[in-house]
Amino acid sequence: MKKLLTLALGIVRSASAYAQTPTLQEVLGKYFLVGAAVDTNFTQGNDPQAEALCRRQFNSVVAENCMKGEIIHPAVNYFYWRDADKLVDWAEQNGKAVIGHCLVWHSQPPAWMFTYENGDTVSRDDLIGRMYNHIMTVASRYRGRIKGWDVVNEVLNDDGTMRQTPYYTIIGPEYIEMAFRFAHEADPDAELYINDYSLSNPAKREAMCRLVRSLQQKGCRVDAIGMQSHNGFNYPDYTEYEKSIEAFAGLGVKVLITELDINMLPNPNDFSGAEISQKFKFEKALNPYKNGLTKKGQRLFDQRYLDLFKIYERHKDQIGRITFWGLTDRHSWLNDWPVKGRTNYPLLFDRNYAPKPVLNDILKLFE
Ligand code: XIL
């Protein structure tokens, strides 16, 4: 009985210690927005623990999927607003900034976007019209309520060439400039972002700088470059990563860390990046930490996060936001990508919604 009582007291004590710990939004929020991507269980009210965590720790949210073309605009003349509306309402009720993700992307686009009903590829003029209609309808619905939009996502290949998406091959490279103009027309006060992965890669960094410079010269509003930052335990090279923050800030735009996580699992073929169509078959060897990270793995996780946040601390004046791609390990897309059915540990909150010890060390860097 006595033992039980001591145990219970211990739990109460550590819970209240946690309650007193400063939160991410209290500490990092002094310098930039700090947020998380949330899923539809969240927006539909089926995950109250996630809501509580988000309310407490973060001052901004982004939809993990429900504002993407394939979901919000499933047919030419049909929009599905329910989840996106709920997210924007929830954010307003709870005083959180909302980030719109994303208007133009080759993955998860509206299924009908590039073809006519008979299966033929749409003409250039029609694709421009469809893109206009999509951006105008979605971005103007939330006019004045969205802090900023990821206008284009992943327009570059890793070698710095332009990705050959249907937007690119049908319209030409100017589709990017058009997308920025349409988004600005739809919501003149919203910030506008260009977002991509593997931006520490020097060729991709250079290409991003050239692209943003040319958009600026054309008079487009570009507020920030989003570095997705789907990192791993052994990539990217943080020296190169920091160089990219510096190069982007040098263009006079803010740098946003838009989709942060650290993949702790082995990747097939030395894979990195975040091309979502890339998938590999499940093998036991690719899922080594079913019951938890090893001590060594945990140390590596802590070190990788700390080193990363030391970089963010050095550049806190140039960074506008840090968003984690998910609230807790239980929610992370990295349990199912690029290999389905694994147990991953990429975020700062564990499967039981509890903060990991390294969170305090991160906060200390900014106190
Ligand atoms: C991911 C979501 O997390 C998954 O739920 C979905 O199945 C695929 O997309 N880069 C992006 C995000 O810009 O939109 C992706 O999100 C992850 C990679």
Coordinates of C-alpha atoms and ligand atoms in Angstrom, one line a residue:
M1 CA 0.0 0.0 0.0
K2 CA 2.8 2.3 1.0
K3 CA 4.6 1.4 -2.1
L4 CA 1.6 2.2 -4.2
L5 CA 1.1 5.5 -2.5
T6 CA 4.7 6.5 -3.1
L7 CA 4.4 5.5 -6.7
A8 CA 1.2 7.5 -7.1
L9 CA 2.8 10.5 -5.5
G10 CA 5.7 10.2 -7.9
I11 CA 3.4 10.2 -10.9
V12 CA 1.5 13.2 -9.6
R13 CA 4.8 15.0 -8.9
S14 CA 6.2 14.3 -12.4
A15 CA 3.0 15.2 -14.0
S16 CA 2.9 18.6 -12.2
A17 CA 6.6 19.1 -13.0
Y18 CA 5.7 18.6 -16.6
A19 CA 2.8 21.1 -16.2
Q20 CA 5.2 23.7 -14.9
T21 CA 7.8 23.1 -17.6
P22 CA 7.8 26.0 -20.1
T23 CA 6.4 25.1 -23.4
L24 CA 7.7 25.4 -26.9
Q25 CA 5.4 28.3 -27.7
E26 CA 6.4 30.1 -24.5
V27 CA 10.1 29.8 -25.1
L28 CA 10.7 29.5 -28.9
G29 CA 7.6 31.5 -29.6
K30 CA 9.5 34.6 -28.5
Y31 CA 11.5 34.3 -31.7
F32 CA 9.3 32.7 -34.3
L33 CA 6.1 30.7 -34.7
V34 CA 6.3 27.1 -33.6
G35 CA 3.8 24.6 -35.0
A36 CA 2.7 21.1 -35.9
A37 CA 0.9 19.4 -38.8
V38 CA -2.4 17.9 -37.6
D39 CA -4.5 15.2 -39.2
T40 CA -8.3 14.7 -39.7
N41 CA -8.8 12.8 -36.4
F42 CA -7.7 16.0 -34.8
T43 CA -9.9 18.3 -36.8
Q44 CA -12.9 16.0 -36.4
G45 CA -12.5 16.0 -32.6
N46 CA -11.5 12.4 -32.3
D47 CA -8.1 13.0 -30.6
P48 CA -8.6 15.2 -27.5
Q49 CA -5.2 14.4 -26.2
A50 CA -3.6 15.7 -29.4
E51 CA -5.8 18.9 -29.2
A52 CA -4.6 19.5 -25.6
L53 CA -1.0 19.0 -26.5
C54 CA -1.3 21.3 -29.5
R55 CA -3.1 24.0 -27.5
R56 CA -0.4 23.9 -24.9
Q57 CA 2.8 23.6 -26.9
F58 CA 2.2 25.3 -30.3
N59 CA 1.1 28.6 -31.6
S60 CA 0.4 27.6 -35.2
V61 CA -1.0 24.6 -37.1
V62 CA -0.9 23.3 -40.7
A63 CA -3.1 20.7 -42.2
E64 CA -1.2 17.5 -42.9
N65 CA -3.5 16.6 -45.8
C66 CA -6.9 18.2 -45.8
M67 CA -6.0 21.4 -47.8
K68 CA -4.2 19.4 -50.5
G69 CA -5.7 19.5 -54.0
E70 CA -6.8 15.8 -54.1
I71 CA -8.8 16.2 -50.9
I72 CA -10.2 19.8 -51.0
H73 CA -11.0 19.8 -54.8
P74 CA -11.8 16.2 -55.7
A75 CA -13.9 17.0 -58.9
V76 CA -13.8 19.9 -61.3
N77 CA -16.9 21.5 -59.8
Y78 CA -16.8 20.1 -56.3
F79 CA -14.9 21.2 -53.2
Y80 CA -14.7 19.3 -49.9
W81 CA -14.3 22.0 -47.2
R82 CA -15.4 20.2 -44.1
D83 CA -12.0 19.3 -42.6
A84 CA -10.2 22.5 -43.7
D85 CA -13.0 24.6 -42.3
K86 CA -12.9 22.8 -39.0
L87 CA -9.1 23.3 -38.8
V88 CA -9.4 27.1 -39.5
D89 CA -12.2 27.4 -37.0
W90 CA -10.3 25.4 -34.3
A91 CA -7.2 27.5 -34.8
E92 CA -9.2 30.8 -34.5
Q93 CA -10.9 29.6 -31.4
N94 CA -7.6 28.7 -29.9
G95 CA -5.6 31.6 -31.0
K96 CA -3.3 29.7 -33.4
A97 CA -1.9 30.9 -36.7
V98 CA -2.9 28.7 -39.7
I99 CA -0.6 27.8 -42.5
G100 CA -2.1 26.8 -45.8
H101 CA -0.5 23.7 -47.4
C102 CA -0.4 23.6 -50.4
L103 CA -1.8 25.1 -53.6
V104 CA 0.4 23.7 -56.4
W105 CA 2.2 20.3 -56.0
H106 CA 2.8 17.4 -58.3
S107 CA 1.9 14.9 -55.5
Q108 CA -1.7 14.6 -54.3
P109 CA -3.1 17.1 -56.9
P110 CA -6.7 17.3 -57.8
A111 CA -7.2 14.0 -59.7
W112 CA -8.8 15.7 -62.7
M113 CA -6.4 18.6 -63.0
F114 CA -4.4 17.5 -66.0
T115 CA -6.9 15.5 -68.2
Y116 CA -10.2 16.0 -69.8
E117 CA -13.0 13.5 -69.2
N118 CA -12.1 11.6 -72.4
G119 CA -8.6 11.1 -71.0
D120 CA -6.8 13.6 -73.3
T121 CA -4.2 15.9 -71.7
V122 CA -5.6 19.4 -71.1
S123 CA -4.4 22.3 -73.2
R124 CA -2.0 25.0 -71.8
D125 CA -4.8 27.6 -71.5
D126 CA -7.1 25.2 -69.8
L127 CA -4.5 24.1 -67.3
I128 CA -3.8 27.8 -66.5
G129 CA -7.6 28.3 -66.1
R130 CA -7.9 25.2 -63.8
M131 CA -4.9 26.3 -61.7
Y132 CA -6.4 29.8 -61.4
N133 CA -9.8 28.4 -60.4
H134 CA -8.3 26.1 -57.8
I135 CA -6.1 28.7 -56.2
M136 CA -8.7 31.5 -56.3
T137 CA -11.4 29.3 -54.8
V138 CA -9.3 27.8 -52.1
A139 CA -7.2 30.7 -51.0
S140 CA -10.1 33.3 -51.2
R141 CA -12.4 31.1 -49.1
Y142 CA -9.9 31.6 -46.2
R143 CA -9.0 35.1 -47.1
G144 CA -7.7 37.0 -44.1
R145 CA -7.6 33.9 -41.9
I146 CA -4.5 32.2 -43.2
K147 CA -1.1 33.5 -42.1
G148 CA 0.6 32.2 -45.3
W149 CA 0.3 29.7 -48.1
D150 CA 2.8 27.2 -49.5
V151 CA 2.1 28.3 -53.0
V152 CA 4.3 25.8 -54.8
N153 CA 5.8 22.7 -53.3
E154 CA 8.8 20.7 -54.6
V155 CA 9.2 22.3 -57.9
L156 CA 12.9 21.4 -58.1
N157 CA 14.8 18.2 -58.7
D158 CA 17.7 17.3 -56.4
D159 CA 20.2 18.3 -59.1
G160 CA 18.7 21.8 -59.3
T161 CA 16.9 21.3 -62.5
M162 CA 13.2 22.0 -62.7
R163 CA 11.0 19.1 -61.9
Q164 CA 9.1 17.9 -64.9
T165 CA 5.6 18.0 -63.4
P166 CA 2.5 18.3 -65.6
Y167 CA 2.3 21.9 -64.6
Y168 CA 5.8 22.4 -66.0
T169 CA 5.5 20.4 -69.2
I170 CA 2.1 21.7 -70.1
I171 CA 2.4 25.4 -69.1
G172 CA 6.1 25.9 -69.0
P173 CA 8.4 27.3 -66.2
E174 CA 6.2 30.4 -65.8
Y175 CA 3.5 28.3 -64.0
I176 CA 5.4 29.2 -60.8
E177 CA 5.2 32.9 -61.3
M178 CA 1.5 32.5 -62.3
A179 CA 0.7 30.5 -59.1
F180 CA 2.3 33.3 -57.0
R181 CA 0.2 36.0 -58.7
F182 CA -3.0 34.0 -58.5
A183 CA -2.4 33.4 -54.7
H184 CA -1.7 37.0 -54.1
E185 CA -4.9 38.0 -55.9
A186 CA -6.9 35.5 -53.9
D187 CA -5.6 36.7 -50.5
P188 CA -3.6 39.9 -50.7
D189 CA -2.6 39.9 -47.1
A190 CA -1.4 36.2 -46.9
E191 CA 2.3 35.5 -46.9
L192 CA 3.4 33.4 -49.8
Y193 CA 6.0 30.6 -49.6
I194 CA 8.0 28.3 -51.9
N195 CA 8.6 25.0 -50.2
D196 CA 10.9 22.0 -50.9
Y197 CA 12.9 19.2 -49.4
S198 CA 16.7 18.3 -49.5
L199 CA 17.5 22.0 -49.7
S200 CA 20.9 21.5 -48.0
N201 CA 22.0 19.9 -51.2
P202 CA 24.3 22.6 -52.8
A203 CA 22.9 22.3 -56.3
K204 CA 19.3 22.5 -55.1
R205 CA 20.2 25.4 -52.8
E206 CA 21.7 27.4 -55.7
A207 CA 18.7 26.6 -57.9
M208 CA 16.3 27.8 -55.2
C209 CA 18.3 31.0 -54.9
R210 CA 18.1 31.6 -58.6
L211 CA 14.4 30.8 -58.8
V212 CA 13.5 33.1 -55.9
R213 CA 15.7 35.9 -57.3
S214 CA 13.9 35.7 -60.6
L215 CA 10.5 35.7 -58.9
Q216 CA 11.5 38.8 -57.0
Q217 CA 12.8 40.5 -60.2
K218 CA 9.4 39.8 -61.8
G219 CA 7.7 41.6 -58.9
C220 CA 6.1 38.5 -57.3
R221 CA 5.5 38.5 -53.6
V222 CA 7.6 35.8 -52.0
D223 CA 7.8 36.1 -48.2
A224 CA 9.8 33.0 -47.3
I225 CA 11.5 29.8 -48.4
G226 CA 10.3 26.7 -46.7
M227 CA 12.8 24.0 -45.9
Q228 CA 10.8 20.9 -45.3
S229 CA 13.6 19.3 -43.2
H230 CA 12.5 15.7 -43.3
N231 CA 15.8 14.8 -41.8
G232 CA 17.3 11.5 -40.8
F233 CA 19.7 10.2 -38.1
N234 CA 22.6 10.5 -40.7
Y235 CA 21.5 13.2 -43.1
P236 CA 21.6 15.9 -44.1
D237 CA 25.1 17.3 -43.5
Y238 CA 24.3 20.1 -41.0
T239 CA 27.1 22.4 -42.3
E240 CA 25.4 22.4 -45.7
Y241 CA 22.0 22.8 -44.1
E242 CA 23.2 25.9 -42.2
K243 CA 24.7 27.3 -45.4
S244 CA 21.2 27.0 -47.0
I245 CA 19.6 29.0 -44.2
E246 CA 22.2 31.7 -44.7
A247 CA 21.9 31.7 -48.5
F248 CA 18.1 32.0 -48.3
A249 CA 18.1 34.7 -45.7
G250 CA 20.6 36.6 -47.9
L251 CA 17.8 36.9 -50.5
G252 CA 15.9 39.1 -48.1
V253 CA 13.2 36.5 -47.4
K254 CA 12.4 34.6 -44.2
V255 CA 13.4 31.0 -43.7
L256 CA 10.8 28.6 -42.5
I257 CA 11.4 25.1 -41.2
T258 CA 8.1 23.6 -42.5
E259 CA 8.0 19.9 -41.9
L260 CA 10.6 18.9 -39.4
D261 CA 11.1 15.4 -38.3
I262 CA 14.1 13.0 -37.8
N263 CA 13.7 9.6 -39.3
M264 CA 15.5 7.2 -36.9
L265 CA 15.0 4.0 -39.0
P266 CA 17.4 2.6 -41.6
N267 CA 16.5 3.6 -45.1
P268 CA 16.8 1.3 -48.1
N269 CA 19.4 2.3 -50.7
D270 CA 20.8 5.2 -48.7
F271 CA 17.6 7.0 -49.5
S272 CA 16.9 10.6 -48.3
G273 CA 14.6 13.4 -49.3
A274 CA 10.8 13.3 -49.2
E275 CA 9.4 12.2 -52.6
I276 CA 6.2 10.6 -51.4
S277 CA 5.8 8.3 -54.4
Q278 CA 9.0 6.5 -53.4
K279 CA 8.1 3.3 -51.5
F280 CA 10.0 0.2 -50.4
K281 CA 8.8 -3.2 -49.3
F282 CA 8.6 -4.0 -45.6
E283 CA 11.4 -6.1 -44.2
K284 CA 12.1 -7.0 -40.6
A285 CA 15.6 -5.5 -40.8
L286 CA 14.1 -2.1 -41.7
N287 CA 12.1 -2.1 -38.5
P288 CA 14.7 -2.6 -35.7
Y289 CA 13.1 -0.6 -32.9
K290 CA 9.7 -2.1 -32.5
N291 CA 9.8 -1.8 -28.7
G292 CA 11.8 1.4 -28.4
L293 CA 15.1 3.0 -29.5
T294 CA 18.3 1.5 -28.1
K295 CA 20.2 3.7 -25.7
K296 CA 22.6 4.5 -28.5
G297 CA 19.8 5.4 -30.8
Q298 CA 18.3 7.6 -28.2
R299 CA 21.6 9.5 -27.7
L300 CA 21.9 9.9 -31.4
F301 CA 18.3 11.2 -31.6
D302 CA 19.0 13.7 -28.8
Q303 CA 22.2 14.9 -30.4
R304 CA 20.7 15.3 -33.9
Y305 CA 17.9 17.4 -32.5
L306 CA 20.2 19.5 -30.2
D307 CA 22.6 20.2 -33.0
L308 CA 19.8 21.2 -35.3
F309 CA 18.3 23.6 -32.7
K310 CA 21.7 25.1 -32.1
I311 CA 21.6 26.1 -35.7
Y312 CA 18.1 27.5 -35.4
E313 CA 19.2 29.5 -32.3
R314 CA 22.0 31.0 -34.2
H315 CA 19.6 32.0 -37.0
K316 CA 16.6 32.9 -34.9
D317 CA 16.3 36.4 -36.4
Q318 CA 16.1 34.9 -39.9
I319 CA 13.7 32.1 -39.1
G320 CA 10.0 32.8 -39.2
R321 CA 8.6 29.5 -38.1
I322 CA 9.4 26.0 -37.2
T323 CA 6.7 23.4 -37.8
F324 CA 7.0 19.7 -36.9
W325 CA 5.4 17.2 -39.3
G326 CA 3.1 15.7 -36.8
L327 CA 2.3 16.0 -33.1
T328 CA 3.7 12.8 -31.6
D329 CA 5.5 9.7 -32.8
R330 CA 2.1 8.0 -32.9
H331 CA 0.9 10.4 -35.5
S332 CA 4.0 10.6 -37.7
W333 CA 3.8 9.7 -41.4
L334 CA 7.2 8.2 -41.1
N335 CA 5.6 5.1 -39.5
D336 CA 4.3 4.3 -43.0
W337 CA 6.7 6.0 -45.4
P338 CA 8.8 5.1 -47.3
V339 CA 8.1 1.6 -45.8
K340 CA 4.7 0.8 -44.5
G341 CA 4.1 -0.5 -41.0
R342 CA 7.2 0.5 -39.1
T343 CA 7.7 2.0 -35.6
N344 CA 9.5 5.3 -35.9
Y345 CA 10.5 7.9 -33.4
P346 CA 10.9 11.2 -35.3
L347 CA 9.3 13.8 -33.1
L348 CA 9.7 15.5 -29.7
F349 CA 6.6 13.9 -28.1
D350 CA 6.3 10.1 -27.7
R351 CA 3.5 7.7 -28.4
N352 CA 1.9 8.6 -25.1
Y353 CA 1.9 12.3 -25.9
A354 CA 4.6 12.9 -23.4
P355 CA 7.6 15.2 -24.0
K356 CA 10.9 13.5 -24.6
P357 CA 13.8 14.6 -22.3
V358 CA 15.6 16.4 -25.1
L359 CA 12.8 18.9 -25.3
N360 CA 14.0 20.6 -22.1
D361 CA 17.5 20.9 -23.5
I362 CA 16.2 22.5 -26.6
L363 CA 14.2 25.0 -24.5
K364 CA 17.3 25.8 -22.5
L365 CA 19.1 26.9 -25.7
F366 CA 16.5 29.6 -26.1
E367 CA 15.9 30.7 -22.5
Ligands
XIL1 C1 2.6 13.6 -46.4 C2 1.5 13.3 -45.3 O1 2.2 13.4 -44.0 C3 1.0 11.9 -45.5 O2 -0.1 11.6 -44.6 C4 0.5 11.7 -46.9 O3 0.0 10.4 -47.1 C5 1.5 12.1 -47.9 O4 2.0 13.4 -47.6 N1 6.2 16.6 -48.2 C6 5.1 17.4 -48.0 C7 3.9 16.9 -47.2 O5 5.0 18.5 -48.5 O6 2.7 17.3 -47.7 C8 4.0 15.4 -47.1 O7 2.9 14.9 -46.3 C9 5.3 14.9 -46.7 C10 6.4 15.3 -47.7

